[in-house]
Amino acid sequence: MKAHDDMYIGGAWRPAPDRDVIEVVNPADEQVVATVPAGTAEDVDAAVRAARAAFPGWAATPPAERAARLAALRDVLVAREDEIAGTVTTELGAPPQFSRTVHAGLPIAVAGSYADLAATYAFEEKAGNSTVLHEPVGVVGAITPWNYPLHQIVAKVAPALAAGCTVVLKPAEDTPLTARLFARAVDEAGFPAGVFNLVTGLGPVAGQALAEHPDVDMVSFTGSTAVGRRIGAIAGAAVKRVALELGGKSANVILPSADLARAVHVGVANVMSNSGQTCSAWTRMLVHRDQYDEAVALAAEAAAKYGDRIGPLVNARQLARVRGYIEQGVAEGARLVAGGPDAPRAPGYHVSPTVFADVTPDMTIAQEEIFGPVLAVLRYDDEDDALRIVNGTVYGLAGAVWAGDEAEAVAFARRMDTGQVDINGGRFNPVAPFGGYKQSGVGRELGTHGLAEYLQTKSLQF
C-alpha cells in the first residue's frame, strides 16, 4: 500500500502529514491500495489563495501560449497512457482495455481539442461599433466524480485553463490517484505555479469549503442531482457562476422501422459500459408493443454475454444501492429476464448484468437513476405514447433513436427533452456540447460551448 501525504498547491507538492486519510480501495478485490490526505478547509483556502495569486498573470498570457501549455499537457498524458489506464483499473475496477481506450484515450482527445481551441477561439470580436471581449471568469472550483475520473477532470480543467482561468480541483474520494497523476502531468507540462491546484478530501468538508470560498468565482460540478442542488444554493447565495452536470435516466427509443436486433444489441452494450456507471447511459429501452417480446428476448441474450466482461461497481455503498434498486423493481412487479441482485462472483463489488421486462413508466426503476448495469424495457403504443414516456422523468441528459429512415429518427429526436441524442448509433463526439435539460444540469461541457462556460463578456463601445 502506498501512503501519500501531500497535495499539489501553488506549483509544489505540499506535505500534509497530520491530516486524516482517505483509503483507496480496489473494488475488484476489496483491498486498500493507497491512502491520500483528507483535505481541510484550510487546505482549500491555501489552494484558492495560490490560484487567486496566479490568476492575473495567467489571464494575461496570450492564448497561443496557453494553447502551447495545453498541447504539452496532452503530450504528457499520451506518454503516460499506460499508467493512466492502470491507475483507473486499480481504483475504479474498469477492465484494462476499457481503461485504455476510454478512460485514457478520451481525455487525451479532449485535452488536444482545447489546445486547438485556445489557439483559434475568437476572444475578441466586433459587433457594430463595439468590440466584444471574452474574458476568463476567474478562479474555478472543479469538483469531479469517480465514474470517469480523468475525463471529468480534463473536461473541466482544460477549458478553464484555455479560457485563462485558474483552477482548484477536488476529485472524488474513490478515485484520487488518477487526479494525482493528472497533477504530475500538469507540473511536467510547465504550467505556472498556482494555475492548477489539487486538494483531495471528502465532499462535505473539502468540497463544501471550495464551493463556499469567497474567492472562488465559479463552481463546476459533476455528480448527483441532490448534491448539485446544494452547490447551486451555495453559489446562488454568493451570486457566483455554476456549471452542473447531474443525473440522467436516458431513453433508447426503437421505432418500428428500425433494425431491431442492432438497436437492442447496441442499447444493451451502452448500458453495460463502465459497469453501468455512466450518467448518460440509455437505461430505458422503449419498444413498440408488436416487437416487445422479441426485443426482450434479444436484450436478455445480449446481457448474459456481459457476465464476466464488466468490472465491479466502485464501492460497497454503490453495490448496496444497485442491489436495492433491483430488489425494488421485483417488488413493484417488473419481471427479471437476466441477472438479479445476487453477486455473480467474489471478492469484489460485483453485480450481474440485469434486464427487466414488463416495466411501467411509473416504476421506481423507470424514474430514478440506478447507476449500475440495469436495463428497463418498456412498451409503447405509438410515437406520441413513446414521447410521453421519454419526457416523463425529471431528467433530460441523453438518449437515442433508431429508425429505418434517418429523417424519421431526427423528427422524433427533435421532440425529446434532452441535451443530446444519438441517431441510429451515432458515435460520441468529444467536441459536441454535453449537458442536460431539466434536473440533469445547467451549462455544457466539451468543445466551444464548454470553453464559453469559463468566459464572461465585456463590450467596448467606440
mmCIF file with all atom_site columns, C-alpha atoms in Angstrom, residues 88-206:
data_model
loop_
_atom_site.group_PDB
_atom_site.id
_atom_site.type_symbol
_atom_site.label_atom_id
_atom_site.label_alt_id
_atom_site.label_comp_id
_atom_site.label_asym_id
_atom_site.label_entity_id
_atom_site.label_seq_id
_atom_site.pdbx_PDB_ins_code
_atom_site.Cartn_x
_atom_site.Cartn_y
_atom_site.Cartn_z
_atom_site.occupancy
_atom_site.B_iso_or_equiv
_atom_site.pdbx_formal_charge
_atom_site.auth_seq_id
_atom_site.auth_comp_id
_atom_site.auth_asym_id
_atom_site.auth_atom_id
_atom_site.pdbx_PDB_model_num
ATOM 1   C CA . VAL A 1 88  ? -8.052  3.729  -13.346 1.00 0.00 ? 88  VAL A CA 1
ATOM 2   C CA . THR A 1 89  ? -8.284  -0.060 -13.401 1.00 0.00 ? 89  THR A CA 1
ATOM 3   C CA . THR A 1 90  ? -6.863  -0.201 -9.877  1.00 0.00 ? 90  THR A CA 1
ATOM 4   C CA . GLU A 1 91  ? -9.071  2.386  -8.210  1.00 0.00 ? 91  GLU A CA 1
ATOM 5   C CA . LEU A 1 92  ? -12.266 2.146  -10.321 1.00 0.00 ? 92  LEU A CA 1
ATOM 6   C CA . GLY A 1 93  ? -12.175 -1.517 -11.368 1.00 0.00 ? 93  GLY A CA 1
ATOM 7   C CA . ALA A 1 94  ? -12.648 -0.861 -15.090 1.00 0.00 ? 94  ALA A CA 1
ATOM 8   C CA . PRO A 1 95  ? -11.404 -3.648 -17.385 1.00 0.00 ? 95  PRO A CA 1
ATOM 9   C CA . PRO A 1 96  ? -7.889  -2.851 -18.711 1.00 0.00 ? 96  PRO A CA 1
ATOM 10  C CA . GLN A 1 97  ? -8.872  -2.468 -22.361 1.00 0.00 ? 97  GLN A CA 1
ATOM 11  C CA . PHE A 1 98  ? -11.753 -0.155 -21.500 1.00 0.00 ? 98  PHE A CA 1
ATOM 12  C CA . SER A 1 99  ? -9.454  1.854  -19.243 1.00 0.00 ? 99  SER A CA 1
ATOM 13  C CA . ARG A 1 100 ? -7.008  2.332  -22.084 1.00 0.00 ? 100 ARG A CA 1
ATOM 14  C CA . THR A 1 101 ? -9.428  3.170  -24.890 1.00 0.00 ? 101 THR A CA 1
ATOM 15  C CA . VAL A 1 102 ? -11.954 5.252  -22.943 1.00 0.00 ? 102 VAL A CA 1
ATOM 16  C CA . HIS A 1 103 ? -10.580 6.316  -19.566 1.00 0.00 ? 103 HIS A CA 1
ATOM 17  C CA . ALA A 1 104 ? -7.189  7.274  -21.046 1.00 0.00 ? 104 ALA A CA 1
ATOM 18  C CA . GLY A 1 105 ? -7.984  7.825  -24.721 1.00 0.00 ? 105 GLY A CA 1
ATOM 19  C CA . LEU A 1 106 ? -10.994 10.124 -24.364 1.00 0.00 ? 106 LEU A CA 1
ATOM 20  C CA . PRO A 1 107 ? -9.403  12.722 -22.046 1.00 0.00 ? 107 PRO A CA 1
ATOM 21  C CA . ILE A 1 108 ? -6.315  12.810 -24.257 1.00 0.00 ? 108 ILE A CA 1
ATOM 22  C CA . ALA A 1 109 ? -8.577  13.707 -27.188 1.00 0.00 ? 109 ALA A CA 1
ATOM 23  C CA . VAL A 1 110 ? -10.386 16.355 -25.132 1.00 0.00 ? 110 VAL A CA 1
ATOM 24  C CA . ALA A 1 111 ? -7.124  17.910 -23.947 1.00 0.00 ? 111 ALA A CA 1
ATOM 25  C CA . GLY A 1 112 ? -5.982  18.108 -27.554 1.00 0.00 ? 112 GLY A CA 1
ATOM 26  C CA . SER A 1 113 ? -9.251  19.730 -28.620 1.00 0.00 ? 113 SER A CA 1
ATOM 27  C CA . TYR A 1 114 ? -8.753  22.537 -26.101 1.00 0.00 ? 114 TYR A CA 1
ATOM 28  C CA . ALA A 1 115 ? -5.157  23.048 -27.152 1.00 0.00 ? 115 ALA A CA 1
ATOM 29  C CA . ASP A 1 116 ? -6.545  23.675 -30.626 1.00 0.00 ? 116 ASP A CA 1
ATOM 30  C CA . LEU A 1 117 ? -9.418  25.865 -29.410 1.00 0.00 ? 117 LEU A CA 1
ATOM 31  C CA . ALA A 1 118 ? -7.213  28.058 -27.232 1.00 0.00 ? 118 ALA A CA 1
ATOM 32  C CA . ALA A 1 119 ? -5.207  28.934 -30.333 1.00 0.00 ? 119 ALA A CA 1
ATOM 33  C CA . THR A 1 120 ? -8.179  29.647 -32.605 1.00 0.00 ? 120 THR A CA 1
ATOM 34  C CA . TYR A 1 121 ? -11.062 30.898 -30.420 1.00 0.00 ? 121 TYR A CA 1
ATOM 35  C CA . ALA A 1 122 ? -12.226 34.479 -31.038 1.00 0.00 ? 122 ALA A CA 1
ATOM 36  C CA . PHE A 1 123 ? -11.583 36.001 -27.621 1.00 0.00 ? 123 PHE A CA 1
ATOM 37  C CA . GLU A 1 124 ? -12.314 39.396 -29.249 1.00 0.00 ? 124 GLU A CA 1
ATOM 38  C CA . GLU A 1 125 ? -14.925 40.144 -31.894 1.00 0.00 ? 125 GLU A CA 1
ATOM 39  C CA . LYS A 1 126 ? -16.652 43.122 -33.488 1.00 0.00 ? 126 LYS A CA 1
ATOM 40  C CA . ALA A 1 127 ? -20.368 43.871 -33.092 1.00 0.00 ? 127 ALA A CA 1
ATOM 41  C CA . GLY A 1 128 ? -21.290 47.096 -34.856 1.00 0.00 ? 128 GLY A CA 1
ATOM 42  C CA . ASN A 1 129 ? -19.473 49.925 -33.109 1.00 0.00 ? 129 ASN A CA 1
ATOM 43  C CA . SER A 1 130 ? -18.433 47.658 -30.231 1.00 0.00 ? 130 SER A CA 1
ATOM 44  C CA . THR A 1 131 ? -15.528 45.358 -29.529 1.00 0.00 ? 131 THR A CA 1
ATOM 45  C CA . VAL A 1 132 ? -16.722 42.373 -27.529 1.00 0.00 ? 132 VAL A CA 1
ATOM 46  C CA . LEU A 1 133 ? -14.170 40.805 -25.183 1.00 0.00 ? 133 LEU A CA 1
ATOM 47  C CA . HIS A 1 134 ? -14.484 37.263 -23.841 1.00 0.00 ? 134 HIS A CA 1
ATOM 48  C CA . GLU A 1 135 ? -12.509 37.231 -20.597 1.00 0.00 ? 135 GLU A CA 1
ATOM 49  C CA . PRO A 1 136 ? -11.825 34.484 -18.025 1.00 0.00 ? 136 PRO A CA 1
ATOM 50  C CA . VAL A 1 137 ? -14.285 34.165 -15.154 1.00 0.00 ? 137 VAL A CA 1
ATOM 51  C CA . GLY A 1 138 ? -11.526 33.911 -12.534 1.00 0.00 ? 138 GLY A CA 1
ATOM 52  C CA . VAL A 1 139 ? -10.792 31.171 -10.016 1.00 0.00 ? 139 VAL A CA 1
ATOM 53  C CA . VAL A 1 140 ? -12.698 27.959 -10.735 1.00 0.00 ? 140 VAL A CA 1
ATOM 54  C CA . GLY A 1 141 ? -13.525 25.303 -8.172  1.00 0.00 ? 141 GLY A CA 1
ATOM 55  C CA . ALA A 1 142 ? -13.811 21.980 -10.011 1.00 0.00 ? 142 ALA A CA 1
ATOM 56  C CA . ILE A 1 143 ? -15.477 19.091 -8.186  1.00 0.00 ? 143 ILE A CA 1
ATOM 57  C CA . THR A 1 144 ? -15.333 15.860 -10.157 1.00 0.00 ? 144 THR A CA 1
ATOM 58  C CA . PRO A 1 145 ? -16.912 12.375 -9.861  1.00 0.00 ? 145 PRO A CA 1
ATOM 59  C CA . TRP A 1 146 ? -15.392 8.917  -9.752  1.00 0.00 ? 146 TRP A CA 1
ATOM 60  C CA . ASN A 1 147 ? -17.054 7.217  -12.725 1.00 0.00 ? 147 ASN A CA 1
ATOM 61  C CA . TYR A 1 148 ? -14.846 8.739  -15.457 1.00 0.00 ? 148 TYR A CA 1
ATOM 62  C CA . PRO A 1 149 ? -12.110 10.168 -13.242 1.00 0.00 ? 149 PRO A CA 1
ATOM 63  C CA . LEU A 1 150 ? -9.646  11.587 -15.770 1.00 0.00 ? 150 LEU A CA 1
ATOM 64  C CA . HIS A 1 151 ? -12.187 12.518 -18.442 1.00 0.00 ? 151 HIS A CA 1
ATOM 65  C CA . GLN A 1 152 ? -14.235 14.565 -15.976 1.00 0.00 ? 152 GLN A CA 1
ATOM 66  C CA . ILE A 1 153 ? -11.102 16.326 -14.736 1.00 0.00 ? 153 ILE A CA 1
ATOM 67  C CA . VAL A 1 154 ? -9.914  17.202 -18.229 1.00 0.00 ? 154 VAL A CA 1
ATOM 68  C CA . ALA A 1 155 ? -13.416 18.236 -19.365 1.00 0.00 ? 155 ALA A CA 1
ATOM 69  C CA . LYS A 1 156 ? -13.386 20.920 -16.643 1.00 0.00 ? 156 LYS A CA 1
ATOM 70  C CA . VAL A 1 157 ? -9.741  21.854 -16.191 1.00 0.00 ? 157 VAL A CA 1
ATOM 71  C CA . ALA A 1 158 ? -8.703  22.042 -19.864 1.00 0.00 ? 158 ALA A CA 1
ATOM 72  C CA . PRO A 1 159 ? -11.367 24.580 -20.954 1.00 0.00 ? 159 PRO A CA 1
ATOM 73  C CA . ALA A 1 160 ? -10.879 26.601 -17.777 1.00 0.00 ? 160 ALA A CA 1
ATOM 74  C CA . LEU A 1 161 ? -7.141  26.861 -18.440 1.00 0.00 ? 161 LEU A CA 1
ATOM 75  C CA . ALA A 1 162 ? -7.755  27.594 -22.125 1.00 0.00 ? 162 ALA A CA 1
ATOM 76  C CA . ALA A 1 163 ? -10.034 30.465 -21.096 1.00 0.00 ? 163 ALA A CA 1
ATOM 77  C CA . GLY A 1 164 ? -7.371  31.938 -18.810 1.00 0.00 ? 164 GLY A CA 1
ATOM 78  C CA . CYS A 1 165 ? -8.911  30.822 -15.514 1.00 0.00 ? 165 CYS A CA 1
ATOM 79  C CA . THR A 1 166 ? -7.012  29.218 -12.659 1.00 0.00 ? 166 THR A CA 1
ATOM 80  C CA . VAL A 1 167 ? -8.328  26.068 -11.005 1.00 0.00 ? 167 VAL A CA 1
ATOM 81  C CA . VAL A 1 168 ? -8.613  24.259 -7.690  1.00 0.00 ? 168 VAL A CA 1
ATOM 82  C CA . LEU A 1 169 ? -9.617  20.623 -8.194  1.00 0.00 ? 169 LEU A CA 1
ATOM 83  C CA . LYS A 1 170 ? -11.358 18.496 -5.569  1.00 0.00 ? 170 LYS A CA 1
ATOM 84  C CA . PRO A 1 171 ? -11.659 14.980 -7.065  1.00 0.00 ? 171 PRO A CA 1
ATOM 85  C CA . ALA A 1 172 ? -13.913 12.189 -5.875  1.00 0.00 ? 172 ALA A CA 1
ATOM 86  C CA . GLU A 1 173 ? -12.574 10.414 -2.821  1.00 0.00 ? 173 GLU A CA 1
ATOM 87  C CA . ASP A 1 174 ? -12.898 6.999  -4.513  1.00 0.00 ? 174 ASP A CA 1
ATOM 88  C CA . THR A 1 175 ? -10.514 7.887  -7.373  1.00 0.00 ? 175 THR A CA 1
ATOM 89  C CA . PRO A 1 176 ? -7.913  10.381 -6.120  1.00 0.00 ? 176 PRO A CA 1
ATOM 90  C CA . LEU A 1 177 ? -4.922  8.527  -7.585  1.00 0.00 ? 177 LEU A CA 1
ATOM 91  C CA . THR A 1 178 ? -5.928  9.464  -11.128 1.00 0.00 ? 178 THR A CA 1
ATOM 92  C CA . ALA A 1 179 ? -6.183  13.099 -10.017 1.00 0.00 ? 179 ALA A CA 1
ATOM 93  C CA . ARG A 1 180 ? -2.692  12.947 -8.526  1.00 0.00 ? 180 ARG A CA 1
ATOM 94  C CA . LEU A 1 181 ? -1.388  11.539 -11.786 1.00 0.00 ? 181 LEU A CA 1
ATOM 95  C CA . PHE A 1 182 ? -3.027  14.453 -13.623 1.00 0.00 ? 182 PHE A CA 1
ATOM 96  C CA . ALA A 1 183 ? -1.405  16.966 -11.251 1.00 0.00 ? 183 ALA A CA 1
ATOM 97  C CA . ARG A 1 184 ? 2.003   15.477 -12.036 1.00 0.00 ? 184 ARG A CA 1
ATOM 98  C CA . ALA A 1 185 ? 1.220   15.818 -15.744 1.00 0.00 ? 185 ALA A CA 1
ATOM 99  C CA . VAL A 1 186 ? 0.281   19.490 -15.291 1.00 0.00 ? 186 VAL A CA 1
ATOM 100 C CA . ASP A 1 187 ? 3.545   20.072 -13.450 1.00 0.00 ? 187 ASP A CA 1
ATOM 101 C CA . GLU A 1 188 ? 5.557   18.331 -16.158 1.00 0.00 ? 188 GLU A CA 1
ATOM 102 C CA . ALA A 1 189 ? 3.778   20.349 -18.874 1.00 0.00 ? 189 ALA A CA 1
ATOM 103 C CA . GLY A 1 190 ? 5.191   23.552 -17.399 1.00 0.00 ? 190 GLY A CA 1
ATOM 104 C CA . PHE A 1 191 ? 2.141   25.483 -16.252 1.00 0.00 ? 191 PHE A CA 1
ATOM 105 C CA . PRO A 1 192 ? 2.969   28.427 -13.959 1.00 0.00 ? 192 PRO A CA 1
ATOM 106 C CA . ALA A 1 193 ? 2.720   27.835 -10.222 1.00 0.00 ? 193 ALA A CA 1
ATOM 107 C CA . GLY A 1 194 ? -0.797  28.210 -8.851  1.00 0.00 ? 194 GLY A CA 1
ATOM 108 C CA . VAL A 1 195 ? -2.584  27.913 -12.185 1.00 0.00 ? 195 VAL A CA 1
ATOM 109 C CA . PHE A 1 196 ? -3.703  24.406 -11.224 1.00 0.00 ? 196 PHE A CA 1
ATOM 110 C CA . ASN A 1 197 ? -4.060  23.103 -7.663  1.00 0.00 ? 197 ASN A CA 1
ATOM 111 C CA . LEU A 1 198 ? -5.219  19.779 -6.223  1.00 0.00 ? 198 LEU A CA 1
ATOM 112 C CA . VAL A 1 199 ? -6.846  19.177 -2.833  1.00 0.00 ? 199 VAL A CA 1
ATOM 113 C CA . THR A 1 200 ? -8.015  15.650 -2.022  1.00 0.00 ? 200 THR A CA 1
ATOM 114 C CA . GLY A 1 201 ? -10.764 15.313 0.537   1.00 0.00 ? 201 GLY A CA 1
ATOM 115 C CA . LEU A 1 202 ? -14.346 14.484 1.375   1.00 0.00 ? 202 LEU A CA 1
ATOM 116 C CA . GLY A 1 203 ? -17.241 16.266 -0.284  1.00 0.00 ? 203 GLY A CA 1
ATOM 117 C CA . PRO A 1 204 ? -18.919 17.606 2.880   1.00 0.00 ? 204 PRO A CA 1
ATOM 118 C CA . VAL A 1 205 ? -15.581 19.055 4.049   1.00 0.00 ? 205 VAL A CA 1
ATOM 119 C CA . ALA A 1 206 ? -13.256 19.981 1.191   1.00 0.00 ? 206 ALA A CA 1
#
